[in-house]
Amino acid sequence: MTVATRPIVVGVTGASGAAYALRMLEWLAESGHRAHLTISPSGRAVLSHEAGRLVDLEQFEPAELGESIAAAFARGQFAYHHFRDMMSPLASGSFLTQGMVICPCSGGTLSGVAHGTSDNLIKRAADVHLKERRKLVLVPRETPLGRVHLENMLKAHDAGAVVLPASPGWYHEPASTADLVDFIVARVLDQLDVPHDLVARWGEPREVRS
Ligand SMILES: Cc1cc2nc3c(=O)[nH]c(=O)nc-3n(C[C@H](O)[C@H](O)[C@H](O)COP(=O)(O)O)c2cc1C
Protein backbone atom coordinates (compact mmCIF):
# COMPACT_ATOMS: atom_id res chain seq x y z
CA MET A 1 0.00 0.00 0.00
CA THR A 2 1.28 3.50 -0.85
CA VAL A 3 2.64 5.46 2.09
CA ALA A 4 2.00 9.22 2.27
CA THR A 5 5.22 11.13 1.61
CA ARG A 6 4.48 13.76 4.23
CA PRO A 7 3.50 13.19 7.85
CA ILE A 8 -0.01 13.48 9.19
CA VAL A 9 -0.75 15.62 12.24
CA VAL A 10 -3.10 14.01 14.76
CA GLY A 11 -4.63 16.13 17.51
CA VAL A 12 -6.60 14.36 20.23
CA THR A 13 -9.00 16.51 22.27
CA GLY A 14 -11.59 15.97 24.95
CA ALA A 15 -14.66 14.71 23.14
CA SER A 16 -15.88 11.19 23.67
CA GLY A 17 -14.40 8.73 21.17
CA ALA A 18 -10.89 7.82 22.29
CA ALA A 19 -11.30 4.56 20.36
CA TYR A 20 -11.29 6.48 17.06
CA ALA A 21 -7.98 8.16 17.88
CA LEU A 22 -6.36 4.95 19.06
CA ARG A 23 -7.49 2.96 16.03
CA MET A 24 -6.32 5.64 13.62
CA LEU A 25 -2.90 5.88 15.28
CA GLU A 26 -2.64 2.08 15.32
CA TRP A 27 -3.50 1.85 11.64
CA LEU A 28 -1.08 4.64 10.66
CA ALA A 29 1.64 2.96 12.72
CA GLU A 30 1.11 -0.47 11.21
CA SER A 31 0.87 0.80 7.64
CA GLY A 32 4.11 2.80 7.83
CA HIS A 33 2.74 6.35 7.75
CA ARG A 34 4.50 9.10 9.65
CA ALA A 35 2.47 10.97 12.24
CA HIS A 36 2.88 13.82 14.71
CA LEU A 37 0.73 13.49 17.80
CA THR A 38 -0.47 16.14 20.22
CA ILE A 39 -3.02 15.64 23.01
CA SER A 40 -4.97 18.19 25.07
CA PRO A 41 -5.44 17.67 28.83
CA SER A 42 -9.10 16.84 28.26
CA GLY A 43 -8.08 14.47 25.46
CA ARG A 44 -5.84 12.81 28.02
CA ALA A 45 -8.78 12.56 30.46
CA VAL A 46 -10.95 10.87 27.83
CA LEU A 47 -8.16 8.46 26.84
CA SER A 48 -7.93 7.51 30.49
CA HIS A 49 -11.67 7.29 31.16
CA GLU A 50 -12.72 5.47 27.98
CA ALA A 51 -9.67 3.41 27.13
CA GLY A 52 -7.72 3.10 30.37
CA ARG A 53 -4.68 4.75 28.73
CA LEU A 54 -2.91 6.86 31.34
CA VAL A 55 -0.88 9.18 29.14
CA ASP A 56 1.50 11.58 30.86
CA LEU A 57 1.53 14.73 28.73
CA GLU A 58 4.73 16.02 30.41
CA GLN A 59 6.82 12.82 30.38
CA PHE A 60 5.20 11.21 27.38
CA GLU A 61 5.53 7.44 27.40
CA PRO A 62 4.31 5.88 24.10
CA ALA A 63 4.00 2.38 25.62
CA GLU A 64 0.77 3.57 27.24
CA LEU A 65 -0.84 3.82 23.79
CA GLY A 66 -0.21 0.18 22.89
CA GLU A 67 2.44 -1.96 21.28
CA SER A 68 2.19 -1.01 17.61
CA ILE A 69 1.93 2.74 18.35
CA ALA A 70 4.88 2.56 20.75
CA ALA A 71 6.90 0.71 18.09
CA ALA A 72 6.22 3.54 15.61
CA PHE A 73 7.60 6.05 18.13
CA ALA A 74 10.61 3.84 18.77
CA ARG A 75 11.56 3.72 15.09
CA GLY A 76 11.06 7.48 14.61
CA GLN A 77 7.94 7.09 12.46
CA PHE A 78 5.82 8.93 15.05
CA ALA A 79 6.68 12.03 17.09
CA TYR A 80 4.99 13.60 20.11
CA HIS A 81 4.47 17.33 20.73
CA HIS A 82 3.30 18.87 24.00
CA PHE A 83 0.04 20.78 23.51
CA ARG A 84 1.63 23.98 24.90
CA ASP A 85 4.82 23.77 22.83
CA MET A 86 4.52 26.68 20.41
CA MET A 87 8.15 26.11 19.40
CA SER A 88 7.05 22.82 17.82
CA PRO A 89 7.40 22.55 14.02
CA LEU A 90 3.62 21.99 13.93
CA ALA A 91 3.15 25.67 14.80
CA SER A 92 4.68 26.75 11.49
CA GLY A 93 3.45 26.61 7.92
CA SER A 94 7.01 25.93 6.78
CA PHE A 95 6.69 22.42 8.24
CA LEU A 96 5.15 20.39 5.43
CA THR A 97 2.42 17.88 6.17
CA GLN A 98 -0.07 15.71 4.34
CA GLY A 99 -2.82 17.20 6.48
CA MET A 100 -4.20 17.23 9.98
CA VAL A 101 -7.02 15.53 11.80
CA ILE A 102 -8.44 16.44 15.20
CA CYS A 103 -10.02 13.23 16.42
CA PRO A 104 -12.05 13.35 18.50
CA CYS A 105 -12.66 17.10 18.33
CA SER A 106 -14.37 18.71 21.32
CA GLY A 107 -16.85 21.55 20.98
CA GLY A 108 -14.23 23.72 22.70
CA THR A 109 -11.53 22.98 20.16
CA LEU A 110 -14.04 23.28 17.32
CA SER A 111 -14.82 26.79 18.59
CA GLY A 112 -11.12 27.68 18.81
CA VAL A 113 -10.51 26.44 15.27
CA ALA A 114 -13.54 28.29 13.92
CA HIS A 115 -12.36 31.54 15.55
CA GLY A 116 -8.62 31.15 15.04
CA THR A 117 -7.76 31.42 18.73
CA SER A 118 -4.55 29.38 18.35
CA ASP A 119 -4.17 29.29 22.14
CA ASN A 120 -2.63 25.84 22.21
CA LEU A 121 -0.59 23.81 19.71
CA ILE A 122 -3.58 21.80 18.46
CA LYS A 123 -5.54 24.95 17.56
CA ARG A 124 -2.44 26.66 16.18
CA ALA A 125 -1.60 23.67 13.97
CA ALA A 126 -5.20 23.63 12.76
CA ASP A 127 -4.97 27.35 11.99
CA VAL A 128 -1.76 26.69 10.06
CA HIS A 129 -3.46 23.99 7.99
CA LEU A 130 -6.29 26.36 7.12
CA LYS A 131 -4.01 29.26 6.15
CA GLU A 132 -1.78 26.97 4.10
CA ARG A 133 -4.85 25.53 2.38
CA ARG A 134 -3.99 22.05 3.54
CA LYS A 135 -6.48 19.41 4.52
CA LEU A 136 -7.88 19.79 8.04
CA VAL A 137 -10.38 17.19 9.23
CA LEU A 138 -12.40 17.79 12.40
CA VAL A 139 -14.17 14.82 14.00
CA PRO A 140 -16.64 16.33 16.50
CA ARG A 141 -18.71 14.14 18.83
CA GLU A 142 -21.61 15.83 20.50
CA THR A 143 -25.33 15.29 20.56
CA PRO A 144 -27.63 17.10 20.34
CA LEU A 145 -25.85 19.92 18.59
CA GLY A 146 -26.60 23.43 19.85
CA ARG A 147 -26.68 26.54 17.75
CA VAL A 148 -23.14 27.45 18.81
CA HIS A 149 -21.82 24.07 17.65
CA LEU A 150 -23.67 24.36 14.36
CA GLU A 151 -22.44 27.90 13.73
CA ASN A 152 -18.88 26.90 14.57
CA MET A 153 -19.07 23.90 12.26
CA LEU A 154 -20.22 26.16 9.43
CA LYS A 155 -17.47 28.68 10.20
CA ALA A 156 -14.84 25.93 10.21
CA HIS A 157 -16.25 24.46 7.02
CA ASP A 158 -16.26 27.84 5.29
CA ALA A 159 -12.66 28.41 6.39
CA GLY A 160 -11.65 25.19 4.63
CA ALA A 161 -11.98 22.43 7.21
CA VAL A 162 -13.80 19.17 6.60
CA VAL A 163 -16.29 18.58 9.40
CA LEU A 164 -16.63 14.81 9.71
CA PRO A 165 -18.81 13.96 12.71
CA ALA A 166 -18.15 10.69 14.52
CA SER A 167 -21.38 9.32 13.13
CA PRO A 168 -20.76 5.88 11.63
CA GLY A 169 -22.94 4.45 8.89
CA TRP A 170 -24.51 1.02 9.19
CA TYR A 171 -24.63 0.04 5.52
CA HIS A 172 -21.41 -1.93 5.74
CA GLU A 173 -23.19 -4.29 8.12
CA PRO A 174 -20.99 -3.79 11.16
CA ALA A 175 -20.60 -6.89 13.31
CA SER A 176 -18.80 -5.17 16.16
CA THR A 177 -17.98 -1.79 17.65
CA ALA A 178 -14.57 -2.16 15.99
CA ASP A 179 -16.33 -2.11 12.61
CA LEU A 180 -18.12 1.12 13.57
CA VAL A 181 -14.84 2.67 14.65
CA ASP A 182 -13.19 1.58 11.40
CA PHE A 183 -15.97 3.25 9.41
CA ILE A 184 -15.05 6.65 10.84
CA VAL A 185 -11.30 6.09 10.60
CA ALA A 186 -11.75 5.05 6.96
CA ARG A 187 -13.65 8.25 6.15
CA VAL A 188 -10.90 10.32 7.80
CA LEU A 189 -8.18 8.51 5.83
CA ASP A 190 -10.13 9.09 2.61
CA GLN A 191 -10.15 12.82 3.37
CA LEU A 192 -6.40 12.77 3.98
CA ASP A 193 -5.81 10.92 0.69
CA VAL A 194 -4.38 7.96 2.52
CA PRO A 195 -5.13 4.65 0.76
CA HIS A 196 -6.58 1.97 3.04
CA ASP A 197 -8.57 -1.23 3.09
CA LEU A 198 -10.33 -0.73 6.38
CA VAL A 199 -13.92 -0.94 5.18
CA ALA A 200 -15.50 -2.26 1.96
CA ARG A 201 -16.87 0.57 -0.14
CA TRP A 202 -20.51 0.92 -1.09
CA GLY A 203 -21.24 -1.06 -4.24
CA GLU A 204 -18.34 -3.45 -3.73
CA PRO A 205 -18.69 -6.99 -2.44
CA ARG A 206 -17.76 -7.03 1.26
CA GLU A 207 -14.84 -9.38 0.63
CA VAL A 208 -13.28 -7.00 -1.91
CA ARG A 209 -11.67 -4.10 -0.06
CA SER A 210 -9.99 -1.12 -1.66
C1 LIG B 1 -15.11 12.20 30.01
C2 LIG B 1 -15.41 13.44 29.21
C3 LIG B 1 -16.15 13.34 28.07
C4 LIG B 1 -16.43 14.49 27.30
N1 LIG B 1 -17.14 14.34 26.15
C5 LIG B 1 -17.30 15.40 25.33
C6 LIG B 1 -17.91 15.21 24.07
O1 LIG B 1 -18.31 14.12 23.67
N2 LIG B 1 -17.97 16.28 23.23
C7 LIG B 1 -17.48 17.52 23.60
O2 LIG B 1 -17.55 18.42 22.77
N3 LIG B 1 -16.95 17.72 24.83
C8 LIG B 1 -16.84 16.70 25.70
N4 LIG B 1 -16.24 16.87 26.93
C9 LIG B 1 -15.92 18.23 27.38
C10 LIG B 1 -14.57 18.72 26.88
O3 LIG B 1 -13.54 17.82 27.23
C11 LIG B 1 -14.27 20.11 27.47
O4 LIG B 1 -15.12 21.06 26.87
C12 LIG B 1 -12.84 20.54 27.35
O5 LIG B 1 -12.67 21.86 27.84
C13 LIG B 1 -12.35 20.51 25.90
O6 LIG B 1 -10.97 20.88 25.90
P1 LIG B 1 -10.04 20.52 24.66
O7 LIG B 1 -10.77 20.91 23.44
O8 LIG B 1 -8.80 21.34 24.87
O9 LIG B 1 -9.74 19.06 24.73
C14 LIG B 1 -15.96 15.75 27.72
C15 LIG B 1 -15.20 15.83 28.89
C16 LIG B 1 -14.92 14.70 29.63
C17 LIG B 1 -14.09 14.81 30.88
XYZ file of N, CA and C and ligand atoms in Angstrom:
661
model
N 0.844 -1.201 0.000
C 0.000 0.000 0.000
C 0.882 1.255 0.000
N 0.475 2.282 -0.759
C 1.281 3.501 -0.849
C 1.321 4.230 0.493
N 2.503 4.718 0.831
C 2.643 5.463 2.088
C 2.732 6.952 1.756
N 1.984 7.768 2.501
C 2.001 9.220 2.275
C 3.427 9.734 2.434
N 3.840 10.644 1.544
C 5.218 11.133 1.610
C 5.422 12.107 2.764
N 4.366 12.812 3.115
C 4.481 13.764 4.227
C 3.747 13.226 5.457
N 4.149 13.699 6.632
C 3.499 13.194 7.850
C 2.092 13.765 8.043
N 1.351 13.064 8.837
C -0.009 13.476 9.187
C -0.006 13.952 10.638
N -0.650 15.090 10.872
C -0.748 15.615 12.235
C -2.045 15.100 12.860
N -1.928 14.533 14.056
C -3.101 14.008 14.758
C -3.235 14.733 16.090
N -4.329 15.474 16.244
C -4.633 16.135 17.509
C -5.751 15.366 18.199
N -5.573 15.079 19.467
C -6.597 14.361 20.234
C -7.122 15.301 21.305
N -8.415 15.598 21.282
C -8.995 16.514 22.271
C -10.108 15.816 23.054
N -10.740 16.591 23.954
C -11.591 15.969 24.953
C -13.032 15.717 24.600
N -13.317 15.210 23.419
C -14.661 14.706 23.140
C -14.638 13.194 23.322
N -15.786 12.637 23.569
C -15.884 11.188 23.673
C -15.464 10.562 22.347
N -14.811 9.397 22.410
C -14.399 8.728 21.170
C -12.913 8.454 21.111
N -12.320 8.153 22.264
C -10.892 7.824 22.289
C -10.578 6.650 21.355
N -11.529 5.749 21.202
C -11.302 4.563 20.358
C -10.971 4.956 18.926
N -11.578 6.040 18.441
C -11.291 6.481 17.061
C -9.824 6.905 16.936
N -9.366 7.670 17.925
C -7.975 8.155 17.878
C -7.000 6.991 17.959
N -7.280 6.075 18.872
C -6.356 4.949 19.061
C -6.296 4.075 17.815
N -7.455 3.810 17.228
C -7.490 2.956 16.035
C -6.762 3.630 14.867
N -6.975 4.942 14.726
C -6.318 5.645 13.617
C -4.800 5.621 13.799
N -4.344 5.890 15.015
C -2.898 5.877 15.283
C -2.329 4.478 15.048
N -3.079 3.479 15.495
C -2.636 2.084 15.320
C -2.517 1.750 13.837
N -3.520 2.164 13.074
C -3.501 1.854 11.644
C -2.358 2.603 10.941
N -2.179 3.868 11.262
C -1.082 4.644 10.657
C 0.260 4.011 11.012
N 0.384 3.580 12.267
C 1.642 2.962 12.723
C 1.922 1.691 11.933
N 0.907 0.842 11.839
C 1.115 -0.469 11.212
C 1.281 -0.380 9.702
N 0.759 0.699 9.101
C 0.868 0.798 7.640
C 2.035 1.707 7.216
N 2.852 2.121 8.169
C 4.110 2.800 7.832
C 4.026 4.293 7.620
N 2.875 4.899 7.928
C 2.741 6.353 7.747
C 3.393 7.092 8.907
N 3.941 8.259 8.595
C 4.500 9.095 9.650
C 3.386 9.937 10.282
N 3.488 10.160 11.569
C 2.469 10.969 12.244
C 3.099 11.784 13.361
N 2.487 12.951 13.606
C 2.879 13.824 14.712
C 1.665 13.956 15.618
N 1.846 13.573 16.862
C 0.725 13.487 17.804
C 0.789 14.587 18.851
N -0.367 15.195 19.117
C -0.469 16.143 20.223
C -1.825 15.935 20.900
N -1.834 16.016 22.223
C -3.018 15.638 23.010
C -3.323 16.754 24.002
N -4.602 17.156 24.075
C -4.968 18.186 25.069
C -5.183 17.508 26.430
N -5.174 18.270 27.514
C -5.436 17.671 28.826
C -6.795 16.959 28.883
N -7.811 17.523 28.247
C -9.104 16.836 28.260
C -9.067 15.599 27.356
N -8.285 15.667 26.305
C -8.077 14.473 25.461
C -7.440 13.375 26.290
N -6.492 13.763 27.112
C -5.839 12.810 28.015
C -6.866 12.194 28.963
N -7.759 13.048 29.509
C -8.776 12.559 30.456
C -9.692 11.534 29.779
N -10.048 11.794 28.537
C -10.945 10.873 27.831
C -10.217 9.569 27.479
N -8.950 9.677 27.104
C -8.157 8.460 26.836
C -8.093 7.586 28.091
N -8.000 8.241 29.229
C -7.934 7.506 30.486
C -9.298 6.902 30.828
N -10.334 7.722 30.742
C -11.672 7.290 31.155
C -12.240 6.210 30.234
N -12.059 6.382 28.929
C -12.718 5.471 27.981
C -11.853 4.290 27.563
N -10.539 4.465 27.656
C -9.673 3.410 27.131
C -8.636 2.933 28.148
N -8.666 3.528 29.331
C -7.716 3.103 30.366
C -6.267 3.414 30.016
N -6.054 4.385 29.114
C -4.677 4.748 28.729
C -4.262 5.958 29.545
N -3.319 5.782 30.438
C -2.905 6.859 31.343
C -1.699 7.576 30.759
N -1.969 8.485 29.845
C -0.884 9.179 29.144
C -0.395 10.363 29.973
N 0.907 10.437 30.165
C 1.504 11.579 30.857
C 1.920 12.595 29.787
N 1.253 13.744 29.794
C 1.531 14.730 28.733
C 2.904 15.375 28.903
N 3.427 15.376 30.151
C 4.734 16.017 30.406
C 5.877 15.058 30.083
N 5.796 13.847 30.639
C 6.821 12.817 30.380
C 6.172 11.751 29.508
N 5.977 12.074 28.255
C 5.197 11.206 27.379
C 5.849 9.830 27.243
N 5.039 8.814 27.477
C 5.530 7.437 27.404
C 4.652 6.669 26.394
N 5.143 6.467 25.149
C 4.313 5.876 24.101
C 3.774 4.495 24.431
N 4.449 3.748 25.308
C 4.004 2.380 25.623
C 2.557 2.370 26.101
N 2.128 3.495 26.726
C 0.770 3.572 27.243
C -0.285 3.501 26.129
N 0.123 3.807 24.898
C -0.837 3.815 23.786
C -0.907 2.470 23.067
N -0.143 1.513 23.510
C -0.212 0.184 22.893
C 1.043 -0.142 22.099
N 1.191 -1.434 21.838
C 2.440 -1.959 21.283
C 2.790 -1.387 19.907
N 1.839 -1.405 18.983
C 2.190 -1.006 17.609
C 2.446 0.506 17.526
N 1.721 1.286 18.337
C 1.934 2.739 18.348
C 3.292 3.041 18.988
N 3.590 2.362 20.076
C 4.882 2.557 20.748
C 6.034 2.188 19.805
N 5.840 1.139 19.026
C 6.897 0.714 18.094
C 7.145 1.792 17.039
N 6.065 2.468 16.607
C 6.218 3.542 15.614
C 7.018 4.709 16.200
N 6.794 5.003 17.473
C 7.598 6.046 18.133
C 9.054 5.602 18.223
N 9.243 4.344 18.574
C 10.614 3.838 18.773
C 11.431 3.901 17.484
N 10.791 3.683 16.345
C 11.559 3.724 15.089
C 11.541 5.104 14.416
N 11.008 6.110 15.120
C 11.056 7.481 14.614
C 9.981 7.788 13.584
N 9.037 6.882 13.417
C 7.942 7.092 12.460
C 6.901 8.061 13.033
N 6.733 8.044 14.350
C 5.816 8.932 15.053
C 6.630 9.875 15.955
N 6.075 11.085 16.146
C 6.684 12.026 17.092
C 5.577 12.628 17.957
N 5.948 13.013 19.163
C 4.988 13.600 20.106
C 5.320 15.068 20.336
N 4.283 15.901 20.461
C 4.465 17.332 20.726
C 3.542 17.743 21.867
N 4.115 18.402 22.870
C 3.302 18.871 23.998
C 2.314 19.933 23.495
N 1.094 19.888 24.032
C 0.042 20.781 23.514
C 0.333 22.266 23.755
N 1.291 22.561 24.652
C 1.632 23.976 24.898
C 2.896 24.402 24.154
N 3.513 23.490 23.433
C 4.821 23.772 22.830
C 4.677 24.539 21.503
N 4.663 25.862 21.617
C 4.520 26.685 20.412
C 5.820 26.766 19.619
N 6.895 26.192 20.154
C 8.145 26.111 19.395
C 8.162 24.850 18.514
N 7.138 24.053 18.619
C 7.052 22.823 17.816
C 6.982 23.168 16.327
N 7.535 22.325 15.464
C 7.400 22.547 14.016
C 5.933 22.634 13.573
N 5.046 21.986 14.312
C 3.623 21.986 13.931
C 3.014 23.384 13.981
N 3.678 24.300 14.673
C 3.149 25.667 14.802
C 3.480 26.518 13.583
N 4.249 25.953 12.649
C 4.682 26.753 11.491
C 4.231 26.153 10.162
N 3.843 27.045 9.269
C 3.450 26.612 7.920
C 4.624 26.100 7.102
N 5.840 26.401 7.541
C 7.005 25.933 6.785
C 7.222 24.429 6.974
N 6.597 23.869 8.007
C 6.691 22.424 8.239
C 5.629 21.746 7.374
N 6.077 20.948 6.419
C 5.145 20.386 5.433
C 4.475 19.113 5.941
N 3.197 19.046 5.734
C 2.421 17.880 6.175
C 1.469 17.440 5.075
N 0.977 16.225 5.239
C -0.066 15.714 4.342
C -1.413 16.320 4.707
N -1.567 16.649 5.979
C -2.817 17.199 6.484
C -2.897 16.945 7.969
N -4.016 17.365 8.527
C -4.205 17.232 9.980
C -5.605 16.740 10.276
N -5.703 15.926 11.311
C -7.020 15.530 11.803
C -7.072 15.781 13.300
N -8.201 16.324 13.759
C -8.442 16.437 15.197
C -9.537 15.428 15.522
N -9.142 14.386 16.230
C -10.022 13.233 16.423
C -9.799 12.608 17.790
N -10.798 12.626 18.650
C -12.050 13.352 18.497
C -11.826 14.852 18.714
N -12.777 15.641 18.233
C -12.665 17.103 18.326
C -13.765 17.619 19.254
N -13.378 18.174 20.376
C -14.374 18.709 21.323
C -15.038 19.958 20.759
N -16.186 20.307 21.351
C -16.845 21.551 20.983
C -15.956 22.743 21.279
N -15.155 22.634 22.346
C -14.231 23.721 22.699
C -13.176 23.929 21.636
N -12.555 22.839 21.201
C -11.528 22.979 20.158
C -12.161 23.387 18.828
N -13.333 22.853 18.534
C -14.043 23.282 17.318
C -14.216 24.801 17.321
N -14.620 25.340 18.485
C -14.815 26.787 18.594
C -13.502 27.531 18.353
N -12.425 27.033 18.978
C -11.124 27.679 18.806
C -10.653 27.655 17.367
N -10.908 26.545 16.678
C -10.507 26.443 15.272
C -11.347 27.411 14.436
N -12.646 27.431 14.709
C -13.539 28.289 13.920
C -13.175 29.763 14.085
N -12.651 30.126 15.273
C -12.356 31.535 15.554
C -10.878 31.865 15.535
N -10.055 30.888 15.178
C -8.623 31.149 15.038
C -7.937 31.549 16.327
N -8.356 30.971 17.464
C -7.764 31.415 18.732
C -6.308 30.987 18.882
N -5.953 29.842 18.315
C -4.548 29.375 18.348
C -3.928 29.421 19.740
N -4.710 29.155 20.783
C -4.166 29.288 22.137
C -3.577 27.990 22.694
N -3.499 26.972 21.879
C -2.633 25.836 22.206
C -2.116 25.275 20.870
N -1.223 24.284 20.944
C -0.585 23.808 19.713
C -1.586 23.151 18.761
N -2.596 22.481 19.316
C -3.578 21.803 18.462
C -4.320 22.841 17.617
N -4.777 23.922 18.286
C -5.537 24.950 17.555
C -4.619 25.745 16.634
N -3.387 25.964 17.057
C -2.441 26.663 16.178
C -2.134 25.818 14.931
N -1.901 24.532 15.126
C -1.598 23.670 13.972
C -2.806 23.622 13.026
N -3.997 23.620 13.598
C -5.201 23.629 12.757
C -5.272 24.932 11.956
N -4.975 26.040 12.633
C -4.973 27.347 11.988
C -3.959 27.366 10.837
N -2.799 26.764 11.091
C -1.756 26.687 10.060
C -2.280 25.902 8.852
N -2.944 24.787 9.111
C -3.456 23.993 7.988
C -4.482 24.780 7.169
N -5.293 25.560 7.854
C -6.288 26.361 7.117
C -5.603 27.445 6.289
N -4.644 28.146 6.897
C -4.013 29.262 6.151
C -3.170 28.741 5.001
N -2.602 27.546 5.170
C -1.778 26.971 4.105
C -2.618 26.217 3.070
N -3.923 26.233 3.281
C -4.851 25.532 2.383
C -4.540 24.040 2.306
N -4.192 23.492 3.475
C -3.986 22.047 3.542
C -5.191 21.402 4.210
N -5.300 20.110 4.023
C -6.479 19.409 4.525
C -6.510 19.416 6.064
N -7.636 19.840 6.604
C -7.879 19.786 8.042
C -9.210 19.077 8.260
N -9.165 17.961 8.971
C -10.380 17.188 9.226
C -10.715 17.280 10.710
N -11.930 17.696 11.008
C -12.400 17.789 12.397
C -13.429 16.689 12.632
N -13.244 15.926 13.703
C -14.171 14.822 14.001
C -14.892 15.126 15.321
N -15.925 15.991 15.275
C -16.643 16.325 16.505
C -17.522 15.169 16.966
N -17.784 15.137 18.262
C -18.707 14.137 18.830
C -19.516 14.856 19.883
N -20.703 15.170 19.558
C -21.611 15.827 20.499
C -23.023 15.561 20.023
N -23.941 15.415 20.942
C -25.334 15.293 20.556
C -26.228 15.638 21.742
N -27.295 16.415 21.589
C -27.630 17.101 20.343
C -26.660 18.256 20.118
N -26.700 18.785 18.917
C -25.850 19.924 18.588
C -26.620 21.213 18.874
N -25.983 22.129 19.601
C -26.602 23.429 19.848
C -26.261 24.394 18.716
N -26.906 25.544 18.786
C -26.679 26.545 17.746
C -25.197 26.936 17.637
N -24.552 27.052 18.798
C -23.137 27.451 18.807
C -22.287 26.407 18.074
N -22.557 25.125 18.364
C -21.816 24.066 17.650
C -22.052 24.170 16.145
N -23.321 24.333 15.791
C -23.670 24.356 14.358
C -23.026 25.554 13.663
N -23.060 26.711 14.327
C -22.435 27.897 13.733
C -20.922 27.705 13.599
N -20.331 27.116 14.634
C -18.877 26.901 14.568
C -18.504 25.879 13.496
N -19.335 24.875 13.329
C -19.074 23.902 12.257
C -19.129 24.596 10.896
N -20.111 25.458 10.714
C -20.225 26.158 9.433
C -19.033 27.094 9.219
N -18.645 27.784 10.292
C -17.473 28.678 10.202
C -16.229 27.884 9.810
N -16.021 26.749 10.493
C -14.836 25.928 10.210
C -14.898 25.390 8.782
N -16.069 24.942 8.389
C -16.248 24.455 7.016
C -15.931 25.548 6.007
N -16.463 26.739 6.243
C -16.259 27.843 5.287
C -14.803 28.306 5.254
N -14.085 28.045 6.350
C -12.663 28.408 6.386
C -11.795 27.345 5.717
N -12.416 26.208 5.362
C -11.653 25.189 4.630
C -11.557 23.837 5.297
N -12.067 23.728 6.525
C -11.980 22.432 7.214
C -13.051 21.469 6.690
N -12.782 20.193 6.853
C -13.805 19.171 6.601
C -14.361 18.778 7.966
N -15.659 18.962 8.144
C -16.290 18.580 9.404
C -16.883 17.187 9.217
N -16.298 16.228 9.914
C -16.630 14.814 9.709
C -17.077 14.235 11.061
N -18.355 14.388 11.385
C -18.809 13.956 12.710
C -18.583 12.459 12.933
N -18.317 12.107 14.170
C -18.153 10.692 14.521
C -19.538 10.050 14.526
N -20.017 9.810 13.331
C -21.376 9.324 13.126
C -21.318 8.183 12.111
N -20.999 6.981 12.574
C -20.764 5.878 11.629
C -22.018 5.452 10.891
N -21.844 5.038 9.644
C -22.944 4.450 8.891
C -23.125 2.996 9.320
N -24.206 2.412 8.851
C -24.510 1.019 9.192
C -24.629 0.161 7.937
N -24.407 0.788 6.762
C -24.631 0.041 5.519
C -23.533 -0.967 5.209
N -22.429 -0.901 5.956
C -21.406 -1.930 5.742
C -21.605 -3.113 6.689
N -22.791 -3.175 7.264
C -23.188 -4.288 8.121
C -22.162 -4.567 9.221
N -21.975 -3.600 10.098
C -20.989 -3.792 11.164
C -21.362 -4.963 12.073
N -20.365 -5.751 12.425
C -20.596 -6.890 13.308
C -20.088 -6.601 14.711
N -19.395 -5.465 14.857
C -18.804 -5.166 16.162
C -18.594 -3.655 16.279
N -18.285 -3.215 17.484
C -17.985 -1.787 17.646
C -16.700 -1.453 16.871
N -15.800 -2.410 16.756
C -14.566 -2.159 15.993
C -14.900 -1.810 14.542
N -15.928 -2.434 13.981
C -16.332 -2.113 12.607
C -16.870 -0.677 12.520
N -17.583 -0.259 13.560
C -18.121 1.116 13.569
C -16.985 2.130 13.695
N -16.014 1.803 14.506
C -14.843 2.671 14.653
C -14.103 2.755 13.321
N -13.910 1.602 12.682
C -13.192 1.581 11.401
C -13.897 2.416 10.340
N -15.215 2.455 10.390
C -15.965 3.250 9.410
C -15.537 4.715 9.478
N -15.430 5.244 10.680
C -15.045 6.655 10.839
C -13.580 6.861 10.466
N -12.730 5.958 10.927
C -11.299 6.089 10.604
C -11.105 6.025 9.079
N -11.848 5.162 8.419
C -11.750 5.046 6.960
C -12.144 6.348 6.269
N -13.204 6.986 6.763
C -13.650 8.254 6.148
C -12.595 9.352 6.365
N -11.972 9.337 7.529
C -10.899 10.322 7.801
C -9.734 10.079 6.849
N -9.326 8.821 6.711
C -8.184 8.509 5.833
C -8.499 8.884 4.392
N -9.731 8.667 3.963
C -10.127 9.089 2.609
C -9.894 10.596 2.451
N -10.301 11.361 3.454
C -10.149 12.823 3.374
C -8.686 13.241 3.319
N -7.831 12.438 3.960
C -6.400 12.771 3.984
C -5.651 12.154 2.802
N -6.409 11.566 1.864
C -5.805 10.925 0.693
C -4.848 9.805 1.068
N -5.189 9.099 2.103
C -4.376 7.956 2.519
C -5.096 6.669 2.087
N -4.478 5.890 1.195
C -5.127 4.650 0.756
C -5.266 3.667 1.926
N -6.362 2.937 1.946
C -6.577 1.974 3.040
C -7.548 0.891 2.583
N -7.606 -0.157 3.371
C -8.565 -1.228 3.086
C -9.378 -1.549 4.342
N -9.669 -0.510 5.093
C -10.329 -0.728 6.382
C -11.763 -1.213 6.253
N -12.496 -0.641 5.298
C -13.922 -0.936 5.178
C -14.252 -1.095 3.701
N -15.062 -2.096 3.355
C -15.497 -2.255 1.960
C -16.327 -1.043 1.562
N -16.131 -0.606 0.318
C -16.867 0.572 -0.142
C -18.249 0.191 -0.662
N -19.147 1.139 -0.600
C -20.508 0.923 -1.087
C -20.450 0.473 -2.547
N -21.200 -0.587 -2.862
C -21.239 -1.060 -4.243
C -20.225 -2.160 -4.506
N -19.317 -2.378 -3.563
C -18.337 -3.450 -3.735
C -18.734 -4.625 -2.848
N -18.423 -5.838 -3.316
C -18.689 -6.986 -2.439
C -17.902 -6.808 -1.145
N -18.422 -7.268 -0.035
C -17.764 -7.031 1.255
C -16.375 -7.643 1.326
N -16.167 -8.737 0.579
C -14.845 -9.385 0.632
C -13.800 -8.549 -0.089
N -14.236 -7.772 -1.132
C -13.281 -7.002 -1.913
C -13.105 -5.643 -1.261
N -11.922 -5.371 -0.753
C -11.668 -4.102 -0.058
C -10.699 -3.264 -0.851
N -10.928 -1.963 -0.926
C -9.993 -1.115 -1.663
C -9.791 0.194 -0.925
C -15.106 12.196 30.010
C -15.405 13.438 29.215
C -16.153 13.342 28.069
C -16.430 14.486 27.297
N -17.144 14.335 26.146
C -17.300 15.399 25.327
C -17.909 15.207 24.066
O -18.312 14.121 23.671
N -17.974 16.279 23.232
C -17.483 17.517 23.604
O -17.553 18.423 22.766
N -16.947 17.725 24.826
C -16.839 16.697 25.696
N -16.243 16.870 26.925
C -15.918 18.235 27.376
C -14.572 18.724 26.880
O -13.545 17.815 27.231
C -14.272 20.105 27.472
O -15.121 21.058 26.870
C -12.837 20.544 27.346
O -12.668 21.858 27.844
C -12.346 20.506 25.902
O -10.974 20.879 25.895
P -10.041 20.517 24.663
O -10.775 20.907 23.437
O -8.804 21.339 24.872
O -9.743 19.062 24.732
C -15.963 15.746 27.723
C -15.198 15.830 28.888
C -14.920 14.696 29.629
C -14.088 14.814 30.879
